[in-house]
Amino acid sequence: MKVAILSSTPEVYAGALRGLPDVEVVAAASWDAFEPVQRAAEAGARVLCEYPPAAKETDLKAMIDAAGDRLTFASPACYGEAFAVVRKGIADGGIGELTTVLGSVATSADGVLGAAAPYLLDLADAVLGGEPAQQVYAQTNIVLSGRIGESAAVLTVRYRSGKVASFDCRRHGSATGRPAVTFIGDKGSVQYDAGPQLLGGERPELGGEDLDALMLKDFLGAGAGPGPDGQAALRTFRIIQAAYESAHTGQPVDL
């Protein structure tokens, strides 16, 4: 199987793919535009796409229309047995009626709303079955880094059913980018940590599953795993855009 990589961090994917049998990496380059992805989709290729750092909804929709069900967005925390167990437990009523989602993630990138919040929103979207958001409120600041682009953000999303999600995103130079989310019901709660810290030795080590490898394995196989499809990406994109508007105006934004 021939695989082309267009990524902001192509070396991460290339290293993992080169260790797999019957996989040939034919290109590995950075990208900052939709055109290559859309052309690949129009040619009939399956596409695993990172969330773009900057986008217009019209560009995103054009790519989604071109790819259809052959498009999946890269959201590693959605993969693996741990999250599957959490989703099943919630669906089976293990915590009662889900009411609240609390999440946090740290990233080494600036502009944490666009760089980190989508991966929290993907987890909530998967558990909520794609329920659309009704209202978004966000606050941001640049205190942690003093750079252009927010270095910390708090994002609150109210869904149409009345469920509420609140997410804390922040910049940290040594961050893993792996989110942690707690799902709270009227009978109990359950936490999913995509990057648990293992105690022992002088410094805690990152534990958990190799989520990037699991995501790539799914993509190279059936490609119909738990990662967000085009419509889920659109829901996330609209929430992020509303969050930026809310942070600018200081007011909640209705969707």
PDB file of C-alpha atoms in Angstrom:
ATOM      1  CA  MET A   1       0.000   0.000   0.000  1.00  0.00           C
ATOM      2  CA  LYS A   2       1.341   3.431  -0.973  1.00  0.00           C
ATOM      3  CA  VAL A   3       0.845   6.236   1.539  1.00  0.00           C
ATOM      4  CA  ALA A   4       1.545   9.951   1.052  1.00  0.00           C
ATOM      5  CA  ILE A   5       1.929  12.158   4.128  1.00  0.00           C
ATOM      6  CA  LEU A   6       1.017  15.833   4.112  1.00  0.00           C
ATOM      7  CA  SER A   7       1.365  16.912   7.723  1.00  0.00           C
ATOM      8  CA  SER A   8       2.652  19.681   9.956  1.00  0.00           C
ATOM      9  CA  THR A   9       4.731  16.943  11.632  1.00  0.00           C
ATOM     10  CA  PRO A  10       5.350  14.406   8.824  1.00  0.00           C
ATOM     11  CA  GLU A  11       8.188  12.683  10.666  1.00  0.00           C
ATOM     12  CA  VAL A  12       5.786  11.418  13.355  1.00  0.00           C
ATOM     13  CA  TYR A  13       3.645   9.538  10.850  1.00  0.00           C
ATOM     14  CA  ALA A  14       6.508   8.513   8.584  1.00  0.00           C
ATOM     15  CA  GLY A  15       8.366   6.796  11.418  1.00  0.00           C
ATOM     16  CA  ALA A  16       5.319   4.781  12.419  1.00  0.00           C
ATOM     17  CA  LEU A  17       4.378   3.828   8.868  1.00  0.00           C
ATOM     18  CA  ARG A  18       7.858   2.701   7.876  1.00  0.00           C
ATOM     19  CA  GLY A  19       7.708   0.044  10.564  1.00  0.00           C
ATOM     20  CA  LEU A  20       4.604  -1.563   9.079  1.00  0.00           C
ATOM     21  CA  PRO A  21       4.744  -4.387   6.543  1.00  0.00           C
ATOM     22  CA  ASP A  22       3.467  -3.833   2.993  1.00  0.00           C
ATOM     23  CA  VAL A  23       3.399  -0.036   3.421  1.00  0.00           C
ATOM     24  CA  GLU A  24       5.412   2.272   1.183  1.00  0.00           C
ATOM     25  CA  VAL A  25       5.712   5.948   2.140  1.00  0.00           C
ATOM     26  CA  VAL A  26       5.881   7.774  -1.177  1.00  0.00           C
ATOM     27  CA  ALA A  27       5.942  11.359   0.161  1.00  0.00           C
ATOM     28  CA  ALA A  28       6.321  13.115   3.492  1.00  0.00           C
ATOM     29  CA  ALA A  29       5.945  16.885   3.489  1.00  0.00           C
ATOM     30  CA  SER A  30       4.388  19.723   5.424  1.00  0.00           C
ATOM     31  CA  TRP A  31       1.146  21.330   4.224  1.00  0.00           C
ATOM     32  CA  ASP A  32      -0.875  24.420   4.995  1.00  0.00           C
ATOM     33  CA  ALA A  33      -3.549  24.325   2.303  1.00  0.00           C
ATOM     34  CA  PHE A  34      -6.607  22.279   1.425  1.00  0.00           C
ATOM     35  CA  GLU A  35      -5.825  21.753  -2.239  1.00  0.00           C
ATOM     36  CA  PRO A  36      -3.643  18.598  -1.925  1.00  0.00           C
ATOM     37  CA  VAL A  37      -6.157  16.947   0.389  1.00  0.00           C
ATOM     38  CA  GLN A  38      -9.064  17.791  -1.892  1.00  0.00           C
ATOM     39  CA  ARG A  39      -7.191  16.530  -4.951  1.00  0.00           C
ATOM     40  CA  ALA A  40      -6.383  13.242  -3.219  1.00  0.00           C
ATOM     41  CA  ALA A  41     -10.018  12.843  -2.215  1.00  0.00           C
ATOM     42  CA  GLU A  42     -11.240  13.616  -5.722  1.00  0.00           C
ATOM     43  CA  ALA A  43      -8.862  10.927  -7.027  1.00  0.00           C
ATOM     44  CA  GLY A  44     -10.631   8.359  -4.848  1.00  0.00           C
ATOM     45  CA  ALA A  45      -7.998   8.052  -2.112  1.00  0.00           C
ATOM     46  CA  ARG A  46      -8.899   7.637   1.520  1.00  0.00           C
ATOM     47  CA  VAL A  47      -7.666  10.611   3.542  1.00  0.00           C
ATOM     48  CA  LEU A  48      -6.647  10.932   7.175  1.00  0.00           C
ATOM     49  CA  CYS A  49      -6.490  14.685   7.730  1.00  0.00           C
ATOM     50  CA  GLU A  50      -5.193  16.806  10.570  1.00  0.00           C
ATOM     51  CA  TYR A  51      -7.296  19.711  11.724  1.00  0.00           C
ATOM     52  CA  PRO A  52      -6.030  22.661   9.677  1.00  0.00           C
ATOM     53  CA  PRO A  53      -4.457  25.505  11.690  1.00  0.00           C
ATOM     54  CA  ALA A  54      -6.560  28.066   9.814  1.00  0.00           C
ATOM     55  CA  ALA A  55      -9.520  27.480   7.580  1.00  0.00           C
ATOM     56  CA  LYS A  56     -12.706  28.807   6.080  1.00  0.00           C
ATOM     57  CA  GLU A  57     -15.875  26.787   6.368  1.00  0.00           C
ATOM     58  CA  THR A  58     -16.310  26.859   2.594  1.00  0.00           C
ATOM     59  CA  ASP A  59     -12.864  25.228   2.140  1.00  0.00           C
ATOM     60  CA  LEU A  60     -13.602  22.601   4.757  1.00  0.00           C
ATOM     61  CA  LYS A  61     -16.985  21.781   3.237  1.00  0.00           C
ATOM     62  CA  ALA A  62     -15.466  21.479  -0.248  1.00  0.00           C
ATOM     63  CA  MET A  63     -12.965  18.952   1.042  1.00  0.00           C
ATOM     64  CA  ILE A  64     -15.651  17.014   2.887  1.00  0.00           C
ATOM     65  CA  ASP A  65     -17.904  16.987  -0.183  1.00  0.00           C
ATOM     66  CA  ALA A  66     -15.039  15.698  -2.327  1.00  0.00           C
ATOM     67  CA  ALA A  67     -14.042  12.911   0.062  1.00  0.00           C
ATOM     68  CA  GLY A  68     -17.394  11.818   1.492  1.00  0.00           C
ATOM     69  CA  ASP A  69     -17.034   8.805   3.772  1.00  0.00           C
ATOM     70  CA  ARG A  70     -13.382   8.339   2.723  1.00  0.00           C
ATOM     71  CA  LEU A  71     -12.335  11.233   4.991  1.00  0.00           C
ATOM     72  CA  THR A  72     -11.358  10.897   8.654  1.00  0.00           C
ATOM     73  CA  PHE A  73      -9.831  13.603  10.813  1.00  0.00           C
ATOM     74  CA  ALA A  74      -6.815  12.759  12.945  1.00  0.00           C
ATOM     75  CA  SER A  75      -7.904  12.627  16.565  1.00  0.00           C
ATOM     76  CA  PRO A  76      -5.801   9.909  18.245  1.00  0.00           C
ATOM     77  CA  ALA A  77      -7.521  10.054  21.639  1.00  0.00           C
ATOM     78  CA  CYS A  78     -10.695   8.638  20.087  1.00  0.00           C
ATOM     79  CA  TYR A  79      -8.900   5.355  19.397  1.00  0.00           C
ATOM     80  CA  GLY A  80      -7.987   2.514  21.695  1.00  0.00           C
ATOM     81  CA  GLU A  81      -9.649   0.132  24.090  1.00  0.00           C
ATOM     82  CA  ALA A  82      -9.807   2.543  27.031  1.00  0.00           C
ATOM     83  CA  PHE A  83     -12.051   5.052  25.277  1.00  0.00           C
ATOM     84  CA  ALA A  84     -14.162   2.255  23.789  1.00  0.00           C
ATOM     85  CA  VAL A  85     -14.793   0.946  27.318  1.00  0.00           C
ATOM     86  CA  VAL A  86     -15.726   4.437  28.535  1.00  0.00           C
ATOM     87  CA  ARG A  87     -18.156   4.977  25.645  1.00  0.00           C
ATOM     88  CA  LYS A  88     -19.821   1.608  26.164  1.00  0.00           C
ATOM     89  CA  GLY A  89     -20.133   2.139  29.899  1.00  0.00           C
ATOM     90  CA  ILE A  90     -21.848   5.494  29.384  1.00  0.00           C
ATOM     91  CA  ALA A  91     -24.135   4.099  26.669  1.00  0.00           C
ATOM     92  CA  ASP A  92     -25.099   1.207  28.969  1.00  0.00           C
ATOM     93  CA  GLY A  93     -26.147   3.635  31.709  1.00  0.00           C
ATOM     94  CA  GLY A  94     -23.211   3.029  34.013  1.00  0.00           C
ATOM     95  CA  ILE A  95     -23.181   6.649  35.219  1.00  0.00           C
ATOM     96  CA  GLY A  96     -26.899   7.264  34.764  1.00  0.00           C
ATOM     97  CA  GLU A  97     -28.004  10.194  32.650  1.00  0.00           C
ATOM     98  CA  LEU A  98     -24.996  12.087  31.311  1.00  0.00           C
ATOM     99  CA  THR A  99     -25.216  15.753  32.286  1.00  0.00           C
ATOM    100  CA  THR A 100     -21.726  17.282  32.223  1.00  0.00           C
ATOM    101  CA  VAL A 101     -18.403  16.845  30.439  1.00  0.00           C
ATOM    102  CA  LEU A 102     -15.219  18.312  31.939  1.00  0.00           C
ATOM    103  CA  GLY A 103     -11.946  18.189  30.027  1.00  0.00           C
ATOM    104  CA  SER A 104      -8.431  19.563  29.888  1.00  0.00           C
ATOM    105  CA  VAL A 105      -5.484  19.409  27.514  1.00  0.00           C
ATOM    106  CA  ALA A 106      -2.099  21.066  27.213  1.00  0.00           C
ATOM    107  CA  THR A 107      -0.298  21.661  23.942  1.00  0.00           C
ATOM    108  CA  SER A 108       3.094  23.020  22.934  1.00  0.00           C
ATOM    109  CA  ALA A 109       1.473  25.123  20.198  1.00  0.00           C
ATOM    110  CA  ASP A 110       0.218  28.693  20.408  1.00  0.00           C
ATOM    111  CA  GLY A 111      -3.415  29.431  19.647  1.00  0.00           C
ATOM    112  CA  VAL A 112      -4.751  26.756  21.969  1.00  0.00           C
ATOM    113  CA  LEU A 113      -8.395  27.049  20.918  1.00  0.00           C
ATOM    114  CA  GLY A 114      -7.611  25.919  17.404  1.00  0.00           C
ATOM    115  CA  ALA A 115      -4.662  23.688  18.306  1.00  0.00           C
ATOM    116  CA  ALA A 116      -6.033  21.781  21.300  1.00  0.00           C
ATOM    117  CA  ALA A 117      -9.780  22.242  21.836  1.00  0.00           C
ATOM    118  CA  PRO A 118     -10.821  20.139  18.786  1.00  0.00           C
ATOM    119  CA  TYR A 119      -9.447  16.979  20.420  1.00  0.00           C
ATOM    120  CA  LEU A 120     -11.571  17.538  23.526  1.00  0.00           C
ATOM    121  CA  LEU A 121     -14.615  18.348  21.408  1.00  0.00           C
ATOM    122  CA  ASP A 122     -14.105  15.134  19.397  1.00  0.00           C
ATOM    123  CA  LEU A 123     -14.329  13.023  22.549  1.00  0.00           C
ATOM    124  CA  ALA A 124     -17.500  14.786  23.679  1.00  0.00           C
ATOM    125  CA  ASP A 125     -18.986  14.519  20.175  1.00  0.00           C
ATOM    126  CA  ALA A 126     -18.341  10.770  20.080  1.00  0.00           C
ATOM    127  CA  VAL A 127     -20.051  10.168  23.428  1.00  0.00           C
ATOM    128  CA  LEU A 128     -22.942  12.538  22.634  1.00  0.00           C
ATOM    129  CA  GLY A 129     -23.543  10.867  19.287  1.00  0.00           C
ATOM    130  CA  GLY A 130     -23.003  14.010  17.237  1.00  0.00           C
ATOM    131  CA  GLU A 131     -25.493  16.176  19.141  1.00  0.00           C
ATOM    132  CA  PRO A 132     -25.205  19.764  17.846  1.00  0.00           C
ATOM    133  CA  ALA A 133     -24.099  22.581  20.115  1.00  0.00           C
ATOM    134  CA  GLN A 134     -26.582  25.309  20.990  1.00  0.00           C
ATOM    135  CA  GLN A 135     -24.432  27.936  22.696  1.00  0.00           C
ATOM    136  CA  VAL A 136     -20.700  28.604  23.087  1.00  0.00           C
ATOM    137  CA  TYR A 137     -18.835  30.804  25.543  1.00  0.00           C
ATOM    138  CA  ALA A 138     -15.057  31.244  25.767  1.00  0.00           C
ATOM    139  CA  GLN A 139     -12.395  33.283  27.531  1.00  0.00           C
ATOM    140  CA  THR A 140      -8.760  33.456  26.439  1.00  0.00           C
ATOM    141  CA  ASN A 141      -5.489  35.106  27.435  1.00  0.00           C
ATOM    142  CA  ILE A 142      -1.814  35.255  26.426  1.00  0.00           C
ATOM    143  CA  VAL A 143      -0.397  35.414  29.962  1.00  0.00           C
ATOM    144  CA  LEU A 144       1.486  32.107  29.855  1.00  0.00           C
ATOM    145  CA  SER A 145       3.625  32.917  26.843  1.00  0.00           C
ATOM    146  CA  GLY A 146       3.074  36.553  25.883  1.00  0.00           C
ATOM    147  CA  ARG A 147       2.976  35.444  22.259  1.00  0.00           C
ATOM    148  CA  ILE A 148       0.563  36.144  19.472  1.00  0.00           C
ATOM    149  CA  GLY A 149      -2.275  33.663  19.794  1.00  0.00           C
ATOM    150  CA  GLU A 150      -3.965  32.618  22.987  1.00  0.00           C
ATOM    151  CA  SER A 151      -1.898  30.556  25.422  1.00  0.00           C
ATOM    152  CA  ALA A 152      -4.819  29.642  27.684  1.00  0.00           C
ATOM    153  CA  ALA A 153      -8.533  29.279  27.129  1.00  0.00           C
ATOM    154  CA  VAL A 154     -11.677  28.134  28.874  1.00  0.00           C
ATOM    155  CA  LEU A 155     -14.441  26.935  26.575  1.00  0.00           C
ATOM    156  CA  THR A 156     -18.009  26.121  27.622  1.00  0.00           C
ATOM    157  CA  VAL A 157     -20.477  24.452  25.258  1.00  0.00           C
ATOM    158  CA  ARG A 158     -24.176  23.969  25.923  1.00  0.00           C
ATOM    159  CA  TYR A 159     -25.808  21.300  23.782  1.00  0.00           C
ATOM    160  CA  ARG A 160     -29.408  21.196  22.616  1.00  0.00           C
ATOM    161  CA  SER A 161     -30.372  18.555  25.176  1.00  0.00           C
ATOM    162  CA  GLY A 162     -29.131  20.765  28.018  1.00  0.00           C
ATOM    163  CA  LYS A 163     -25.863  18.868  28.534  1.00  0.00           C
ATOM    164  CA  VAL A 164     -22.870  21.105  29.213  1.00  0.00           C
ATOM    165  CA  ALA A 165     -19.188  20.654  28.412  1.00  0.00           C
ATOM    166  CA  SER A 166     -16.420  22.782  29.912  1.00  0.00           C
ATOM    167  CA  PHE A 167     -12.862  22.557  28.622  1.00  0.00           C
ATOM    168  CA  ASP A 168      -9.556  23.989  29.863  1.00  0.00           C
ATOM    169  CA  CYS A 169      -6.844  24.422  27.203  1.00  0.00           C
ATOM    170  CA  ARG A 170      -3.376  25.759  27.882  1.00  0.00           C
ATOM    171  CA  ARG A 171       0.081  26.043  26.388  1.00  0.00           C
ATOM    172  CA  HIS A 172       3.015  24.226  27.962  1.00  0.00           C
ATOM    173  CA  GLY A 173       6.388  23.631  26.375  1.00  0.00           C
ATOM    174  CA  SER A 174       6.617  19.967  27.427  1.00  0.00           C
ATOM    175  CA  ALA A 175       2.971  19.091  26.904  1.00  0.00           C
ATOM    176  CA  THR A 176       1.965  15.742  25.403  1.00  0.00           C
ATOM    177  CA  GLY A 177      -1.192  17.061  23.735  1.00  0.00           C
ATOM    178  CA  ARG A 178      -3.184  14.136  25.107  1.00  0.00           C
ATOM    179  CA  PRO A 179      -6.553  15.145  26.595  1.00  0.00           C
ATOM    180  CA  ALA A 180      -8.237  14.011  29.798  1.00  0.00           C
ATOM    181  CA  VAL A 181     -12.024  14.087  30.065  1.00  0.00           C
ATOM    182  CA  THR A 182     -14.463  13.328  32.884  1.00  0.00           C
ATOM    183  CA  PHE A 183     -18.038  12.376  31.998  1.00  0.00           C
ATOM    184  CA  ILE A 184     -20.476  13.094  34.835  1.00  0.00           C
ATOM    185  CA  GLY A 185     -23.922  11.565  35.162  1.00  0.00           C
ATOM    186  CA  ASP A 186     -26.670  11.702  37.757  1.00  0.00           C
ATOM    187  CA  LYS A 187     -25.449   8.420  39.303  1.00  0.00           C
ATOM    188  CA  GLY A 188     -21.685   8.625  38.946  1.00  0.00           C
ATOM    189  CA  SER A 189     -18.798   9.659  36.756  1.00  0.00           C
ATOM    190  CA  VAL A 190     -16.003   8.152  34.676  1.00  0.00           C
ATOM    191  CA  GLN A 191     -12.685   9.639  33.578  1.00  0.00           C
ATOM    192  CA  TYR A 192     -10.755   8.956  30.398  1.00  0.00           C
ATOM    193  CA  ASP A 193      -7.105  10.046  30.353  1.00  0.00           C
ATOM    194  CA  ALA A 194      -5.418   9.579  26.977  1.00  0.00           C
ATOM    195  CA  GLY A 195      -1.980  10.195  28.514  1.00  0.00           C
ATOM    196  CA  PRO A 196      -1.836   8.818  32.074  1.00  0.00           C
ATOM    197  CA  GLN A 197       1.331   9.484  34.034  1.00  0.00           C
ATOM    198  CA  LEU A 198       3.132   6.390  35.337  1.00  0.00           C
ATOM    199  CA  LEU A 199       4.871   6.819  38.693  1.00  0.00           C
ATOM    200  CA  GLY A 200       8.338   5.445  39.312  1.00  0.00           C
ATOM    201  CA  GLY A 201      11.893   6.571  38.845  1.00  0.00           C
ATOM    202  CA  GLU A 202      12.952  10.169  39.049  1.00  0.00           C
ATOM    203  CA  ARG A 203      10.271  11.498  36.673  1.00  0.00           C
ATOM    204  CA  PRO A 204       6.742  10.323  35.816  1.00  0.00           C
ATOM    205  CA  GLU A 205       6.514   8.622  32.432  1.00  0.00           C
ATOM    206  CA  LEU A 206       3.728   8.800  29.880  1.00  0.00           C
ATOM    207  CA  GLY A 207       1.631   5.643  29.897  1.00  0.00           C
ATOM    208  CA  GLY A 208      -1.409   4.396  28.055  1.00  0.00           C
ATOM    209  CA  GLU A 209      -1.863   3.004  24.576  1.00  0.00           C
ATOM    210  CA  ASP A 210       0.050   4.040  21.456  1.00  0.00           C
ATOM    211  CA  LEU A 211      -2.882   5.993  20.075  1.00  0.00           C
ATOM    212  CA  ASP A 212      -1.120   7.234  16.942  1.00  0.00           C
ATOM    213  CA  ALA A 213      -0.305   3.643  15.974  1.00  0.00           C
ATOM    214  CA  LEU A 214      -3.881   2.525  16.624  1.00  0.00           C
ATOM    215  CA  MET A 215      -5.229   5.394  14.524  1.00  0.00           C
ATOM    216  CA  LEU A 216      -2.903   4.552  11.627  1.00  0.00           C
ATOM    217  CA  LYS A 217      -3.764   0.848  11.875  1.00  0.00           C
ATOM    218  CA  ASP A 218      -7.451   1.687  11.587  1.00  0.00           C
ATOM    219  CA  PHE A 219      -6.823   4.031   8.658  1.00  0.00           C
ATOM    220  CA  LEU A 220      -4.803   1.429   6.765  1.00  0.00           C
ATOM    221  CA  GLY A 221      -7.478  -1.183   7.449  1.00  0.00           C
ATOM    222  CA  ALA A 222     -11.194  -0.596   7.190  1.00  0.00           C
ATOM    223  CA  GLY A 223     -10.874   3.095   7.987  1.00  0.00           C
ATOM    224  CA  ALA A 224     -14.268   3.169   9.667  1.00  0.00           C
ATOM    225  CA  GLY A 225     -13.160   3.505  13.287  1.00  0.00           C
ATOM    226  CA  PRO A 226     -14.148   6.010  15.990  1.00  0.00           C
ATOM    227  CA  GLY A 227     -12.312   9.007  14.559  1.00  0.00           C
ATOM    228  CA  PRO A 228     -14.347  12.073  13.548  1.00  0.00           C
ATOM    229  CA  ASP A 229     -15.730  12.119  10.014  1.00  0.00           C
ATOM    230  CA  GLY A 230     -16.362  15.219   7.929  1.00  0.00           C
ATOM    231  CA  GLN A 231     -19.648  16.110   9.601  1.00  0.00           C
ATOM    232  CA  ALA A 232     -18.112  15.780  13.070  1.00  0.00           C
ATOM    233  CA  ALA A 233     -15.256  18.021  11.934  1.00  0.00           C
ATOM    234  CA  LEU A 234     -17.771  20.619  10.765  1.00  0.00           C
ATOM    235  CA  ARG A 235     -19.494  20.576  14.157  1.00  0.00           C
ATOM    236  CA  THR A 236     -16.132  21.065  15.851  1.00  0.00           C
ATOM    237  CA  PHE A 237     -15.105  23.812  13.419  1.00  0.00           C
ATOM    238  CA  ARG A 238     -18.300  25.776  14.068  1.00  0.00           C
ATOM    239  CA  ILE A 239     -17.827  25.540  17.829  1.00  0.00           C
ATOM    240  CA  ILE A 240     -14.229  26.787  17.560  1.00  0.00           C
ATOM    241  CA  GLN A 241     -15.265  29.712  15.342  1.00  0.00           C
ATOM    242  CA  ALA A 242     -18.021  30.618  17.802  1.00  0.00           C
ATOM    243  CA  ALA A 243     -15.507  30.364  20.660  1.00  0.00           C
ATOM    244  CA  TYR A 244     -13.208  32.903  19.007  1.00  0.00           C
ATOM    245  CA  GLU A 245     -16.159  35.230  18.477  1.00  0.00           C
ATOM    246  CA  SER A 246     -17.237  34.834  22.095  1.00  0.00           C
ATOM    247  CA  ALA A 247     -13.711  35.455  23.389  1.00  0.00           C
ATOM    248  CA  HIS A 248     -13.581  38.650  21.320  1.00  0.00           C
ATOM    249  CA  THR A 249     -16.967  40.007  22.381  1.00  0.00           C
ATOM    250  CA  GLY A 250     -17.136  38.609  25.915  1.00  0.00           C
ATOM    251  CA  GLN A 251     -20.628  37.277  25.209  1.00  0.00           C
ATOM    252  CA  PRO A 252     -22.069  33.800  24.595  1.00  0.00           C
ATOM    253  CA  VAL A 253     -22.648  32.903  20.942  1.00  0.00           C
ATOM    254  CA  ASP A 254     -25.706  30.963  19.800  1.00  0.00           C
ATOM    255  CA  LEU A 255     -25.367  28.400  17.036  1.00  0.00           C
TER     256      LEU A 255
END
